[in-house]
Amino acid sequence: MRVTVVVIAILGLFYLTSCSNTPDLEQQYFDKGVYAFTIYDTGGDSIASGTFNIQNITGKDISGTYIFDNVYQPSQIISKGETKEMKGSLSDDRKQVFINANPRMADANIFLRMTAGLLTYSGEWSYSTFVGVVSKGSIKATKRE
């Protein structure tokens, strides 16, 4: 009987301490800062990785820069090592972001749509021209400290 009480007490302590430092989904949102990202093709293979920097937030509007540091597959739409401008918008709760990675052009745009998760940010990217979406895949990102 005494052993059972001790075991239950120990299990209760493990439960309480293991949950206390776990990030809550409610704590994750998009804010100013640098995010490391990787984009993948529809088959799940890495295409490129880099960083985007949300530098300004005014209401729901965001702006900043991005750069592709590594290109893993040949691509006509990705320029390695060139810092470019981006603009976009946040949802009311800042858990979703939409980014236009070529805001000065009506054609040849890379669009990013991401949702804040427990520890990462994930979503979809698409490359769109006047004829519509030409290429698409997934994106995963983490915020740098």
CSV table of N, CA and C in Angstrom, one decimal:
chain,number,residue,atom,x,y,z
A,1,MET,N,0.8,-1.2,0.0
A,1,MET,CA,0.0,0.0,0.0
A,1,MET,C,0.9,1.3,0.0
A,2,ARG,N,1.9,1.3,0.8
A,2,ARG,CA,2.8,2.4,1.0
A,2,ARG,C,3.5,2.7,-0.4
A,3,VAL,N,3.9,1.6,-1.0
A,3,VAL,CA,4.6,1.7,-2.3
A,3,VAL,C,3.7,2.2,-3.3
A,4,THR,N,2.4,1.9,-3.3
A,4,THR,CA,1.5,2.4,-4.3
A,4,THR,C,1.3,3.9,-4.1
A,5,VAL,N,1.2,4.4,-2.9
A,5,VAL,CA,1.1,5.8,-2.7
A,5,VAL,C,2.3,6.6,-3.2
A,6,VAL,N,3.5,6.0,-2.9
A,6,VAL,CA,4.7,6.6,-3.4
A,6,VAL,C,4.8,6.7,-4.9
A,7,VAL,N,4.4,5.6,-5.5
A,7,VAL,CA,4.5,5.5,-7.0
A,7,VAL,C,3.5,6.6,-7.6
A,8,ILE,N,2.3,6.6,-7.0
A,8,ILE,CA,1.3,7.6,-7.5
A,8,ILE,C,1.8,9.0,-7.3
A,9,ALA,N,2.4,9.3,-6.2
A,9,ALA,CA,3.0,10.6,-5.9
A,9,ALA,C,4.1,11.0,-6.9
A,10,ILE,N,4.9,10.1,-7.2
A,10,ILE,CA,6.0,10.3,-8.1
A,10,ILE,C,5.5,10.6,-9.5
A,11,LEU,N,4.5,9.7,-9.9
A,11,LEU,CA,3.9,9.9,-11.2
A,11,LEU,C,3.2,11.3,-11.3
A,12,GLY,N,2.5,11.7,-10.2
A,12,GLY,CA,1.9,13.0,-10.2
A,12,GLY,C,2.9,14.1,-10.4
A,13,LEU,N,4.1,14.0,-9.7
A,13,LEU,CA,5.1,15.0,-9.8
A,13,LEU,C,5.7,15.1,-11.2
A,14,PHE,N,5.9,13.9,-11.9
A,14,PHE,CA,6.3,13.9,-13.3
A,14,PHE,C,5.3,14.6,-14.2
A,15,TYR,N,4.1,14.3,-13.9
A,15,TYR,CA,3.0,14.9,-14.8
A,15,TYR,C,3.0,16.5,-14.6
A,16,LEU,N,3.1,16.9,-13.4
A,16,LEU,CA,3.1,18.4,-13.2
A,16,LEU,C,4.3,19.1,-13.7
A,17,THR,N,5.5,18.5,-13.5
A,17,THR,CA,6.7,19.2,-14.0
A,17,THR,C,6.9,19.1,-15.5
A,18,SER,N,6.4,18.0,-16.1
A,18,SER,CA,6.6,17.9,-17.5
A,18,SER,C,5.7,18.8,-18.3
A,19,CYS,N,4.6,19.2,-17.8
A,19,CYS,CA,3.7,20.1,-18.5
A,19,CYS,C,4.0,21.6,-18.2
A,20,SER,N,4.7,21.9,-17.2
A,20,SER,CA,4.9,23.3,-16.8
A,20,SER,C,5.7,24.1,-17.8
A,21,ASN,N,6.7,23.5,-18.5
A,21,ASN,CA,7.5,24.2,-19.4
A,21,ASN,C,7.2,24.0,-20.9
A,22,THR,N,6.1,23.3,-21.1
A,22,THR,CA,5.7,23.0,-22.5
A,22,THR,C,5.1,24.2,-23.1
A,23,PRO,N,5.6,24.7,-24.3
A,23,PRO,CA,5.0,25.8,-24.9
A,23,PRO,C,3.5,25.5,-25.3
A,24,ASP,N,2.7,26.5,-25.1
A,24,ASP,CA,1.3,26.4,-25.4
A,24,ASP,C,1.0,26.9,-26.8
A,25,LEU,N,0.2,26.3,-27.5
A,25,LEU,CA,-0.2,26.7,-28.9
A,25,LEU,C,-0.6,28.1,-28.9
A,26,GLU,N,-1.2,28.6,-27.9
A,26,GLU,CA,-1.7,30.0,-27.8
A,26,GLU,C,-0.5,31.0,-27.7
A,27,GLN,N,0.7,30.5,-27.3
A,27,GLN,CA,1.8,31.4,-27.2
A,27,GLN,C,2.5,31.6,-28.6
A,28,GLN,N,2.2,30.8,-29.6
A,28,GLN,CA,2.9,30.9,-30.9
A,28,GLN,C,2.1,31.9,-31.8
A,29,TYR,N,2.8,32.8,-32.4
A,29,TYR,CA,2.2,33.8,-33.3
A,29,TYR,C,3.3,34.4,-34.1
A,30,PHE,N,3.0,35.1,-35.2
A,30,PHE,CA,4.0,35.8,-36.0
A,30,PHE,C,4.2,37.2,-35.4
A,31,ASP,N,5.5,37.6,-35.3
A,31,ASP,CA,5.8,38.9,-34.8
A,31,ASP,C,7.1,39.4,-35.5
A,32,LYS,N,7.6,40.5,-35.2
A,32,LYS,CA,8.8,41.0,-35.8
A,32,LYS,C,9.9,40.0,-35.5
A,33,GLY,N,10.9,39.9,-36.4
A,33,GLY,CA,12.0,39.0,-36.2
A,33,GLY,C,12.4,38.2,-37.4
A,34,VAL,N,13.4,37.4,-37.2
A,34,VAL,CA,14.0,36.6,-38.3
A,34,VAL,C,13.5,35.2,-38.2
A,35,TYR,N,13.1,34.6,-39.3
A,35,TYR,CA,12.6,33.3,-39.3
A,35,TYR,C,13.4,32.5,-40.4
A,36,ALA,N,13.9,31.3,-40.0
A,36,ALA,CA,14.7,30.4,-40.9
A,36,ALA,C,13.6,29.6,-41.6
A,37,PHE,N,13.7,29.4,-42.9
A,37,PHE,CA,12.7,28.6,-43.6
A,37,PHE,C,13.3,27.7,-44.6
A,38,THR,N,12.6,26.6,-44.9
A,38,THR,CA,12.9,25.7,-46.0
A,38,THR,C,11.6,25.5,-46.8
A,39,ILE,N,11.8,25.6,-48.2
A,39,ILE,CA,10.6,25.2,-49.0
A,39,ILE,C,10.9,23.9,-49.7
A,40,TYR,N,9.8,23.1,-49.9
A,40,TYR,CA,9.8,21.8,-50.4
A,40,TYR,C,8.9,21.7,-51.6
A,41,ASP,N,9.3,20.8,-52.5
A,41,ASP,CA,8.4,20.5,-53.7
A,41,ASP,C,7.2,19.6,-53.2
A,42,THR,N,6.3,19.3,-54.1
A,42,THR,CA,5.2,18.5,-53.7
A,42,THR,C,5.5,17.1,-53.3
A,43,GLY,N,6.7,16.6,-53.7
A,43,GLY,CA,7.2,15.3,-53.3
A,43,GLY,C,7.9,15.3,-51.9
A,44,GLY,N,8.0,16.5,-51.3
A,44,GLY,CA,8.7,16.6,-50.0
A,44,GLY,C,10.2,16.8,-50.0
A,45,ASP,N,10.7,17.0,-51.2
A,45,ASP,CA,12.2,17.2,-51.3
A,45,ASP,C,12.5,18.7,-51.2
A,46,SER,N,13.6,19.0,-50.5
A,46,SER,CA,14.0,20.4,-50.2
A,46,SER,C,14.3,21.1,-51.5
A,47,ILE,N,13.8,22.3,-51.7
A,47,ILE,CA,14.2,23.1,-52.9
A,47,ILE,C,15.2,24.2,-52.5
A,48,ALA,N,14.9,24.9,-51.5
A,48,ALA,CA,15.8,26.0,-51.0
A,48,ALA,C,15.5,26.3,-49.6
A,49,SER,N,16.5,27.0,-49.0
A,49,SER,CA,16.3,27.5,-47.6
A,49,SER,C,16.9,28.9,-47.5
A,50,GLY,N,16.4,29.5,-46.4
A,50,GLY,CA,16.9,30.9,-46.2
A,50,GLY,C,16.3,31.5,-45.0
A,51,THR,N,16.2,32.8,-45.0
A,51,THR,CA,15.5,33.5,-43.9
A,51,THR,C,14.6,34.6,-44.4
A,52,PHE,N,13.6,34.9,-43.6
A,52,PHE,CA,12.8,36.1,-43.9
A,52,PHE,C,12.7,36.9,-42.6
A,53,ASN,N,12.7,38.2,-42.7
A,53,ASN,CA,12.8,39.1,-41.6
A,53,ASN,C,11.6,40.0,-41.6
A,54,ILE,N,10.6,39.8,-40.7
A,54,ILE,CA,9.5,40.7,-40.6
A,54,ILE,C,10.0,41.9,-39.8
A,55,GLN,N,10.2,43.0,-40.5
A,55,GLN,CA,10.8,44.2,-39.9
A,55,GLN,C,9.7,45.2,-39.4
A,56,ASN,N,8.6,45.3,-40.1
A,56,ASN,CA,7.5,46.3,-39.8
A,56,ASN,C,6.2,45.6,-39.7
A,57,ILE,N,5.4,46.0,-38.7
A,57,ILE,CA,4.0,45.5,-38.6
A,57,ILE,C,3.2,46.8,-38.3
A,58,THR,N,2.3,47.1,-39.2
A,58,THR,CA,1.4,48.2,-39.0
A,58,THR,C,-0.1,47.6,-39.2
A,59,GLY,N,-0.8,47.5,-38.0
A,59,GLY,CA,-2.1,46.9,-38.1
A,59,GLY,C,-1.9,45.4,-38.5
A,60,LYS,N,-2.5,45.1,-39.6
A,60,LYS,CA,-2.4,43.7,-40.1
A,60,LYS,C,-1.3,43.6,-41.2
A,61,ASP,N,-0.8,44.7,-41.7
A,61,ASP,CA,0.2,44.7,-42.7
A,61,ASP,C,1.6,44.5,-42.2
A,62,ILE,N,2.4,43.7,-42.9
A,62,ILE,CA,3.8,43.5,-42.6
A,62,ILE,C,4.7,43.8,-43.8
A,63,SER,N,5.9,44.0,-43.5
A,63,SER,CA,6.9,44.2,-44.6
A,63,SER,C,8.3,43.8,-44.0
A,64,GLY,N,9.2,43.5,-44.9
A,64,GLY,CA,10.5,43.1,-44.5
A,64,GLY,C,11.3,42.6,-45.7
A,65,THR,N,12.3,41.7,-45.4
A,65,THR,CA,13.1,41.2,-46.5
A,65,THR,C,13.2,39.7,-46.3
A,66,TYR,N,13.7,39.1,-47.4
A,66,TYR,CA,14.0,37.6,-47.4
A,66,TYR,C,15.2,37.4,-48.2
A,67,ILE,N,15.9,36.2,-48.0
A,67,ILE,CA,17.0,35.8,-48.8
A,67,ILE,C,17.1,34.3,-48.8
A,68,PHE,N,17.4,33.7,-50.0
A,68,PHE,CA,17.6,32.3,-50.1
A,68,PHE,C,19.1,32.1,-49.9
A,69,ASP,N,19.5,31.4,-48.9
A,69,ASP,CA,20.9,31.1,-48.6
A,69,ASP,C,21.4,29.9,-49.3
A,70,ASN,N,20.5,28.9,-49.5
A,70,ASN,CA,20.9,27.6,-50.1
A,70,ASN,C,19.8,27.2,-51.1
A,71,VAL,N,20.3,26.8,-52.3
A,71,VAL,CA,19.4,26.3,-53.3
A,71,VAL,C,19.8,24.8,-53.6
A,72,TYR,N,18.9,23.9,-53.4
A,72,TYR,CA,19.2,22.5,-53.5
A,72,TYR,C,18.8,21.9,-54.8
A,73,GLN,N,17.9,22.5,-55.5
A,73,GLN,CA,17.4,22.1,-56.8
A,73,GLN,C,17.5,23.2,-57.8
A,74,PRO,N,18.0,23.0,-59.0
A,74,PRO,CA,18.0,24.1,-60.0
A,74,PRO,C,16.6,24.8,-60.1
A,75,SER,N,16.6,26.1,-60.2
A,75,SER,CA,15.3,26.8,-60.2
A,75,SER,C,15.5,28.1,-60.9
A,76,GLN,N,14.5,28.4,-61.8
A,76,GLN,CA,14.5,29.7,-62.4
A,76,GLN,C,13.9,30.8,-61.6
A,77,ILE,N,13.2,30.4,-60.6
A,77,ILE,CA,12.4,31.4,-59.8
A,77,ILE,C,13.1,31.8,-58.5
A,78,ILE,N,14.2,31.1,-58.1
A,78,ILE,CA,14.9,31.4,-56.9
A,78,ILE,C,16.3,32.0,-57.2
A,79,SER,N,16.6,33.1,-56.6
A,79,SER,CA,18.0,33.7,-56.7
A,79,SER,C,18.7,33.6,-55.4
A,80,LYS,N,19.8,32.8,-55.4
A,80,LYS,CA,20.5,32.6,-54.1
A,80,LYS,C,21.3,33.8,-53.8
A,81,GLY,N,21.3,34.2,-52.5
A,81,GLY,CA,22.2,35.2,-52.0
A,81,GLY,C,21.7,36.6,-52.2
A,82,GLU,N,20.5,36.8,-52.7
A,82,GLU,CA,20.1,38.2,-53.0
A,82,GLU,C,18.9,38.6,-52.1
A,83,THR,N,19.2,39.6,-51.3
A,83,THR,CA,18.1,40.1,-50.4
A,83,THR,C,17.1,40.8,-51.1
A,84,LYS,N,15.8,40.4,-50.9
A,84,LYS,CA,14.7,41.0,-51.6
A,84,LYS,C,13.6,41.4,-50.6
A,85,GLU,N,12.8,42.3,-51.1
A,85,GLU,CA,11.7,42.9,-50.4
A,85,GLU,C,10.5,42.0,-50.3
A,86,MET,N,9.7,42.0,-49.2
A,86,MET,CA,8.5,41.2,-49.2
A,86,MET,C,7.5,42.1,-48.4
A,87,LYS,N,6.2,41.8,-48.7
A,87,LYS,CA,5.1,42.5,-48.1
A,87,LYS,C,4.0,41.4,-47.8
A,88,GLY,N,3.1,41.7,-46.9
A,88,GLY,CA,2.1,40.7,-46.6
A,88,GLY,C,1.1,41.2,-45.6
A,89,SER,N,0.4,40.2,-45.0
A,89,SER,CA,-0.6,40.6,-44.0
A,89,SER,C,-0.7,39.4,-43.0
A,90,LEU,N,-1.2,39.8,-41.8
A,90,LEU,CA,-1.4,38.9,-40.7
A,90,LEU,C,-2.9,38.7,-40.4
A,91,SER,N,-3.2,37.6,-39.9
A,91,SER,CA,-4.6,37.4,-39.5
A,91,SER,C,-4.8,38.2,-38.2
A,92,ASP,N,-6.1,38.3,-37.7
A,92,ASP,CA,-6.3,39.1,-36.5
A,92,ASP,C,-5.6,38.6,-35.3
A,93,ASP,N,-5.5,37.3,-35.2
A,93,ASP,CA,-4.8,36.7,-34.0
A,93,ASP,C,-3.3,36.5,-34.2
A,94,ARG,N,-2.8,36.9,-35.4
A,94,ARG,CA,-1.4,36.8,-35.8
A,94,ARG,C,-0.9,35.3,-35.8
A,95,LYS,N,-1.8,34.4,-36.0
A,95,LYS,CA,-1.4,33.0,-36.1
A,95,LYS,C,-1.2,32.6,-37.6
A,96,GLN,N,-1.7,33.4,-38.5
A,96,GLN,CA,-1.5,33.1,-39.9
A,96,GLN,C,-0.9,34.3,-40.6
A,97,VAL,N,0.0,34.0,-41.6
A,97,VAL,CA,0.6,35.1,-42.4
A,97,VAL,C,0.5,34.8,-43.9
A,98,PHE,N,0.3,35.8,-44.6
A,98,PHE,CA,0.4,35.7,-46.1
A,98,PHE,C,1.5,36.7,-46.6
A,99,ILE,N,2.4,36.2,-47.3
A,99,ILE,CA,3.5,37.0,-47.8
A,99,ILE,C,3.6,36.9,-49.3
A,100,ASN,N,3.7,38.1,-49.9
A,100,ASN,CA,4.0,38.3,-51.3
A,100,ASN,C,5.5,38.6,-51.4
A,101,ALA,N,6.3,37.6,-52.0
A,101,ALA,CA,7.7,37.7,-52.0
A,101,ALA,C,8.2,38.5,-53.2
A,102,ASN,N,7.3,39.1,-54.0
A,102,ASN,CA,7.7,39.9,-55.1
A,102,ASN,C,6.6,41.0,-55.3
A,103,PRO,N,6.4,41.9,-54.3
A,103,PRO,CA,5.3,42.8,-54.3
A,103,PRO,C,5.3,43.9,-55.4
A,104,ARG,N,6.4,44.1,-56.0
A,104,ARG,CA,6.5,45.2,-57.0
A,104,ARG,C,6.1,44.7,-58.4
A,105,MET,N,5.8,43.4,-58.5
A,105,MET,CA,5.5,42.8,-59.8
A,105,MET,C,4.1,42.2,-59.8
A,106,ALA,N,3.4,42.3,-60.9
A,106,ALA,CA,2.1,41.7,-61.1
A,106,ALA,C,2.2,40.3,-61.6
A,107,ASP,N,3.4,39.9,-62.0
A,107,ASP,CA,3.6,38.6,-62.6
A,107,ASP,C,4.9,38.0,-61.9
A,108,ALA,N,5.0,36.7,-62.0
A,108,ALA,CA,6.2,36.0,-61.4
A,108,ALA,C,6.3,36.3,-59.9
A,109,ASN,N,5.2,35.9,-59.1
A,109,ASN,CA,5.2,36.1,-57.7
A,109,ASN,C,5.3,34.8,-57.0
A,110,ILE,N,6.1,34.8,-55.9
A,110,ILE,CA,6.1,33.7,-54.9
A,110,ILE,C,5.3,34.1,-53.7
A,111,PHE,N,4.2,33.3,-53.4
A,111,PHE,CA,3.3,33.6,-52.3
A,111,PHE,C,3.6,32.5,-51.2
A,112,LEU,N,3.6,33.0,-50.0
A,112,LEU,CA,3.8,32.1,-48.8
A,112,LEU,C,2.6,32.3,-47.9
A,113,ARG,N,2.0,31.1,-47.5
A,113,ARG,CA,0.9,31.1,-46.6
A,113,ARG,C,1.3,30.2,-45.4
A,114,MET,N,1.4,30.7,-44.2
A,114,MET,CA,1.8,29.9,-43.1
A,114,MET,C,0.9,30.1,-41.9
A,115,THR,N,0.9,29.1,-41.1
A,115,THR,CA,0.2,29.1,-39.8
A,115,THR,C,1.1,28.7,-38.7
A,116,ALA,N,1.0,29.4,-37.6
A,116,ALA,CA,1.8,29.2,-36.4
A,116,ALA,C,1.4,27.9,-35.8
A,117,GLY,N,2.3,27.0,-35.5
A,117,GLY,CA,2.1,25.7,-34.8
A,117,GLY,C,2.6,25.7,-33.4
A,118,LEU,N,2.8,24.6,-32.8
A,118,LEU,CA,3.2,24.5,-31.5
A,118,LEU,C,4.7,25.0,-31.4
A,119,LEU,N,5.6,24.5,-32.2
A,119,LEU,CA,7.0,24.9,-32.2
A,119,LEU,C,7.5,25.4,-33.5
A,120,THR,N,6.8,25.2,-34.6
A,120,THR,CA,7.2,25.7,-35.9
A,120,THR,C,6.0,26.4,-36.6
A,121,TYR,N,6.4,26.9,-37.7
A,121,TYR,CA,5.4,27.6,-38.6
A,121,TYR,C,5.4,26.8,-39.9
A,122,SER,N,4.3,26.5,-40.4
A,122,SER,CA,4.2,25.7,-41.7
A,122,SER,C,3.1,26.1,-42.5
A,123,GLY,N,3.2,25.7,-43.8
A,123,GLY,CA,2.1,26.1,-44.8
A,123,GLY,C,2.5,25.7,-46.2
A,124,GLU,N,2.1,26.6,-47.1
A,124,GLU,CA,2.3,26.3,-48.5
A,124,GLU,C,2.9,27.6,-49.2
A,125,TRP,N,3.6,27.3,-50.3
A,125,TRP,CA,4.2,28.3,-51.1
A,125,TRP,C,3.6,28.0,-52.5
A,126,SER,N,3.5,29.1,-53.3
A,126,SER,CA,3.2,28.9,-54.7
A,126,SER,C,3.9,30.0,-55.6
A,127,TYR,N,4.2,29.6,-56.8
A,127,TYR,CA,4.8,30.5,-57.8
A,127,TYR,C,3.7,30.7,-58.8
A,128,SER,N,3.4,31.9,-59.0
A,128,SER,CA,2.2,32.3,-59.8
A,128,SER,C,2.7,33.3,-60.9
A,129,THR,N,2.1,33.0,-62.1
A,129,THR,CA,2.4,33.9,-63.2
A,129,THR,C,1.0,34.4,-63.7
A,130,PHE,N,1.0,35.1,-64.9
A,130,PHE,CA,-0.3,35.5,-65.4
A,130,PHE,C,-1.2,34.4,-65.7
A,131,VAL,N,-0.7,33.2,-66.0
A,131,VAL,CA,-1.5,32.0,-66.4
A,131,VAL,C,-2.0,31.3,-65.2
A,132,GLY,N,-1.5,31.6,-64.0
A,132,GLY,CA,-1.9,31.0,-62.8
A,132,GLY,C,-0.7,30.3,-62.0
A,133,VAL,N,-1.0,29.4,-61.1
A,133,VAL,CA,0.0,28.8,-60.3
A,133,VAL,C,0.8,27.8,-61.2
A,134,VAL,N,2.1,28.0,-61.3
A,134,VAL,CA,3.0,27.2,-62.1
A,134,VAL,C,3.7,26.1,-61.3
A,135,SER,N,4.0,26.5,-60.0
A,135,SER,CA,4.7,25.5,-59.1
A,135,SER,C,4.2,25.8,-57.7
A,136,LYS,N,4.3,24.8,-56.9
A,136,LYS,CA,3.9,24.9,-55.5
A,136,LYS,C,4.5,23.8,-54.6
A,137,GLY,N,4.3,24.0,-53.3
A,137,GLY,CA,4.9,23.0,-52.4
A,137,GLY,C,4.6,23.5,-51.0
A,138,SER,N,5.4,22.9,-50.0
A,138,SER,CA,5.2,23.3,-48.6
A,138,SER,C,6.4,24.1,-48.1
A,139,ILE,N,6.1,24.7,-47.0
A,139,ILE,CA,7.2,25.5,-46.3
A,139,ILE,C,7.1,25.3,-44.8
A,140,LYS,N,8.3,25.2,-44.2
A,140,LYS,CA,8.4,25.1,-42.8
A,140,LYS,C,9.4,26.2,-42.3
A,141,ALA,N,9.1,26.8,-41.1
A,141,ALA,CA,9.9,27.8,-40.6
A,141,ALA,C,10.0,27.8,-39.1
A,142,THR,N,11.1,28.3,-38.6
A,142,THR,CA,11.3,28.5,-37.1
A,142,THR,C,11.8,29.9,-36.9
A,143,LYS,N,11.3,30.4,-35.7
A,143,LYS,CA,11.8,31.8,-35.4
A,143,LYS,C,13.1,31.7,-34.7
A,144,ARG,N,14.1,32.5,-35.2
A,144,ARG,CA,15.4,32.6,-34.5
A,144,ARG,C,15.3,33.5,-33.3
A,145,GLU,N,16.0,33.1,-32.3
A,145,GLU,CA,16.0,33.9,-31.1
A,145,GLU,C,16.9,35.1,-31.2
